[in-house]
Coordinates of N, CA and C in Angstrom, one line a residue:
X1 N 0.9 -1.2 0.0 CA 0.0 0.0 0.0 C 0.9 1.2 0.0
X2 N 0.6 2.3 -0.6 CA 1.6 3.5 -0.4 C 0.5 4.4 -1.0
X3 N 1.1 5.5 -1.2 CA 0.7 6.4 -1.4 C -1.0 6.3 -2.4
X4 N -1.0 5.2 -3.1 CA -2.3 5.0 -3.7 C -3.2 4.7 -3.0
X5 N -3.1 4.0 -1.5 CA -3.4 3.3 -1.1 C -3.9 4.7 0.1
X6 N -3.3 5.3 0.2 CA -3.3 6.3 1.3 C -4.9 7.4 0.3
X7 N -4.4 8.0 -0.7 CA -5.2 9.0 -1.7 C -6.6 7.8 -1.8
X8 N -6.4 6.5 -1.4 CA -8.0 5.8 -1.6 C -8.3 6.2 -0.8
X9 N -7.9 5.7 0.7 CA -8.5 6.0 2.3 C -9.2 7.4 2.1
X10 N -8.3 8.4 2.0 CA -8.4 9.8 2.4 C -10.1 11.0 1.2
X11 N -9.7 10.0 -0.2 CA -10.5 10.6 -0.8 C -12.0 10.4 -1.0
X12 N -12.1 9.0 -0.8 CA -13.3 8.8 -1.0 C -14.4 9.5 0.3
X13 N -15.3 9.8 -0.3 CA -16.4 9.9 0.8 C -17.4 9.4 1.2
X14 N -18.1 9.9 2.8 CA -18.8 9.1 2.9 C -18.1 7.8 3.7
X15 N -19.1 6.5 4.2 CA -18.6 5.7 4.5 C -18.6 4.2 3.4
X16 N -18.7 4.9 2.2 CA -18.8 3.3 1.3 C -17.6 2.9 0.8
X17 N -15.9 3.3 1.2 CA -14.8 2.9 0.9 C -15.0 1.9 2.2
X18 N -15.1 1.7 3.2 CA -15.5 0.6 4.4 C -16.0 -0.6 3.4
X19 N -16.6 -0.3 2.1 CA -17.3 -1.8 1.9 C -16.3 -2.1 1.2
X20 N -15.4 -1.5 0.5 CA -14.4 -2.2 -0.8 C -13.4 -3.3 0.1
X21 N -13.4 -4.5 -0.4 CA -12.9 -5.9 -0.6 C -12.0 -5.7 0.2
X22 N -11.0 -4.4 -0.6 CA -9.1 -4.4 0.3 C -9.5 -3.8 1.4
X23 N -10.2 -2.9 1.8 CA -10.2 -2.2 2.7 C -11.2 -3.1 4.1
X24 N -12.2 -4.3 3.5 CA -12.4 -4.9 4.9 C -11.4 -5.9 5.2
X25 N -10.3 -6.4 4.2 CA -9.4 -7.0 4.1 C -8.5 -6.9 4.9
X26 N -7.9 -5.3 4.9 CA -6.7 -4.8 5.4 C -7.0 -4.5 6.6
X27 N -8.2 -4.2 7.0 CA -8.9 -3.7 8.2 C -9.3 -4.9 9.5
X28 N -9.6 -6.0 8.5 CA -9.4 -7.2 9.2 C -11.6 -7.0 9.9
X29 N -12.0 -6.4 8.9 CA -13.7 -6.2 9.5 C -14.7 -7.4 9.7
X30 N -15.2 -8.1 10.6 CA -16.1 -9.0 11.2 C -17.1 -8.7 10.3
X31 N -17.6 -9.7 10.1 CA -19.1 -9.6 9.6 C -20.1 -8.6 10.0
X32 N -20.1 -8.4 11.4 CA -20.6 -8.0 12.4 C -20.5 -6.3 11.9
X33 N -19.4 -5.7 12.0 CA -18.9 -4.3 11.8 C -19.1 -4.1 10.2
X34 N -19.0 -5.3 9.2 CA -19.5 -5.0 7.5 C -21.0 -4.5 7.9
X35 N -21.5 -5.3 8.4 CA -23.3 -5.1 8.3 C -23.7 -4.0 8.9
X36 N -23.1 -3.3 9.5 CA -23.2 -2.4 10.8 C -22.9 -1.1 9.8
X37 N -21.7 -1.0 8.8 CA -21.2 -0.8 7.9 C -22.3 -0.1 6.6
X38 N -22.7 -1.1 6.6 CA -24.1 -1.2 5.2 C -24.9 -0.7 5.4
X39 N -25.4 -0.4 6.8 CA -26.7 0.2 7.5 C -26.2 1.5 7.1
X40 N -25.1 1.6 8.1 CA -24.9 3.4 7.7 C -24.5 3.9 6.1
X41 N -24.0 2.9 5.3 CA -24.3 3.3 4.4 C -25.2 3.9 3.2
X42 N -26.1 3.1 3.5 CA -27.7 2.5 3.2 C -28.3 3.7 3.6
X43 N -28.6 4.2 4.7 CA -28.5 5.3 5.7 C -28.2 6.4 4.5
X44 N -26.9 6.8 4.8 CA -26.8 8.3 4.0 C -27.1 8.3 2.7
X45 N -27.5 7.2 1.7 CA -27.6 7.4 0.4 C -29.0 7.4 0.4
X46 N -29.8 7.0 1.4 CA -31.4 7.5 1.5 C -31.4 8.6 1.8
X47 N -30.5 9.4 2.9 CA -30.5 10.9 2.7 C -29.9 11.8 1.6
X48 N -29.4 11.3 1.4 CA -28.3 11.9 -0.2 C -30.1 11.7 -1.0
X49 N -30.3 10.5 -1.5 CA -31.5 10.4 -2.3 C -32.1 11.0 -2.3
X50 N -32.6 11.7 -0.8 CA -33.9 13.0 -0.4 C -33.5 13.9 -0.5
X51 N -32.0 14.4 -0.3 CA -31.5 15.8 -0.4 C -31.8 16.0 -2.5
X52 N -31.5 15.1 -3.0 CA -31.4 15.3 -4.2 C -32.5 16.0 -4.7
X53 N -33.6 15.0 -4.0 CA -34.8 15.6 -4.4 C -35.4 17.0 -4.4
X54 N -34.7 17.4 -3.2 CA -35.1 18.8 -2.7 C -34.4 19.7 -3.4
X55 N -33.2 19.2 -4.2 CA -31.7 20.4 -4.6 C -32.6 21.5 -5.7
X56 N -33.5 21.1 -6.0 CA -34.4 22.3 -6.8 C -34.8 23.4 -6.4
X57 N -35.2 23.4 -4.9 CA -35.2 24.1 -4.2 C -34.6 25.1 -3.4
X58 N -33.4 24.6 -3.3 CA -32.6 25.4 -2.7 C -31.3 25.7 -3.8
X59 N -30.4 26.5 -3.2 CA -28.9 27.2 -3.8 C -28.2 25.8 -3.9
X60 N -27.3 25.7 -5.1 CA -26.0 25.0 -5.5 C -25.0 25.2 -3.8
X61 N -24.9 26.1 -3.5 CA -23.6 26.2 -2.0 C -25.0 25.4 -1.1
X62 N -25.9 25.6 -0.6 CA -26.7 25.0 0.1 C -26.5 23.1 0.4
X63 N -27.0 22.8 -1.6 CA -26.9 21.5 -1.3 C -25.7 21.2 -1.2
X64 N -24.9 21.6 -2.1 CA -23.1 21.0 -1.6 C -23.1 21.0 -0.3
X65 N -23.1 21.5 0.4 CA -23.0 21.8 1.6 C -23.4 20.7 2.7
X66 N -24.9 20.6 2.4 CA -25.5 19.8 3.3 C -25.3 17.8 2.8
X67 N -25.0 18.0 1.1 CA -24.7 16.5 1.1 C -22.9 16.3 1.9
X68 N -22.0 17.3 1.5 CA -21.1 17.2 2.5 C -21.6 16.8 4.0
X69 N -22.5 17.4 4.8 CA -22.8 16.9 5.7 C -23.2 15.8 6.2
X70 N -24.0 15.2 5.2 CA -24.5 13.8 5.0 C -23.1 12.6 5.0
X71 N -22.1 13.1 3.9 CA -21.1 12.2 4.1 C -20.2 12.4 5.1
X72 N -19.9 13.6 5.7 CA -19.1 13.4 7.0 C -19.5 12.5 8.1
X73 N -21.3 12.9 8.4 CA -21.6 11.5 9.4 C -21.6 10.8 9.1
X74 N -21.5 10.0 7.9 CA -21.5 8.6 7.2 C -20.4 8.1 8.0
X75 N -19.2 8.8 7.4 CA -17.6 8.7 8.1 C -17.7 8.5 9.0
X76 N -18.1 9.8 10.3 CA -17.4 9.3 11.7 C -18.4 8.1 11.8
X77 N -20.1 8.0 11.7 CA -20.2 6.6 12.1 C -20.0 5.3 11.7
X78 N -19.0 5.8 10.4 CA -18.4 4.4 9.9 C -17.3 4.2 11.1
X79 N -16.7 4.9 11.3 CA -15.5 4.8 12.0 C -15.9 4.9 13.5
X80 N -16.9 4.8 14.0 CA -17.3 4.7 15.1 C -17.7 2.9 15.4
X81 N -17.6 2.5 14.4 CA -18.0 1.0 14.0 C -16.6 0.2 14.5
X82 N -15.4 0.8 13.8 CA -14.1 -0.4 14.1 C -13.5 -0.3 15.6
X83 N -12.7 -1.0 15.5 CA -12.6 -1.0 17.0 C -11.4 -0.2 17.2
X84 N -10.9 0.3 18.4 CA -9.7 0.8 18.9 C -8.1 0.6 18.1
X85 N -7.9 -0.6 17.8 CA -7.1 -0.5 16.9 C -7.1 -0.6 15.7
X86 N -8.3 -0.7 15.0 CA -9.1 -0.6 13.5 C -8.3 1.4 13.4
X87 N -9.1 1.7 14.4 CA -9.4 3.4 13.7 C -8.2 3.9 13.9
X88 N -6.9 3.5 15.1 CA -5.7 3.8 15.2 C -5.1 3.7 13.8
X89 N -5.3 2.5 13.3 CA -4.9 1.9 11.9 C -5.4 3.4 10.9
X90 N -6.6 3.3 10.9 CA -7.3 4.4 10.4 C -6.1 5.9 10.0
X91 N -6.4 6.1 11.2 CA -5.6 7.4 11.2 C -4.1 7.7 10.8
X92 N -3.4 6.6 11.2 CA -1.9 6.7 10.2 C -2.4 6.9 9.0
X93 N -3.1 5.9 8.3 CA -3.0 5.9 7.1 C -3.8 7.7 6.0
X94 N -4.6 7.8 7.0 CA -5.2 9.2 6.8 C -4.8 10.4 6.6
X95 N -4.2 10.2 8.1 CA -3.5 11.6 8.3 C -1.9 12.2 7.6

């Protein structure tokens, strides 16, 4: 893993890089923590879905805005899912 591997973690948003193959691989994720995983994913893309619906309504800065919102809680509650040394892992590779 290097630096590609680092720009996957860091860029993708949201919590659906949690579902990709290497990353429950590398992560070493329980069934338990994937499913838990899917919810909250499942989760923000029914909100994403509803925000879309509304983006007619409101300003371009607005919805950007609030779908950013949508995927940062995705994140921390993705990452509220692994355990203590999962999200240690996490963070090297992020930061």
């Amino acid at each position: 893993h290097g630096d590609e591997w680092r720009r996957l973690l860091r860029g993708a948003p949201g919590a659906a890089v949690f579902e990709l193959p290497e990353v429950v691989h590398h992560f070493r994720l329980t069934h338990e923590q994937q499913q838990q995983i899917a919810r909250v994913v499942e989760t923000a893309k029914a909100a994403l879905a509803e925000l879309s619906g509304r983006a007619h309504r409101f300003d371009r800065a607005w919805h950007t805005a609030e779908r950013q919102t949508v995927l940062d809680a995705a994140r921390r509650e993705a990452l509220e899912v692994l355990d203590e040394q999962q999200r240690a892992q996490w963070h090297r590779w992020t930061e």
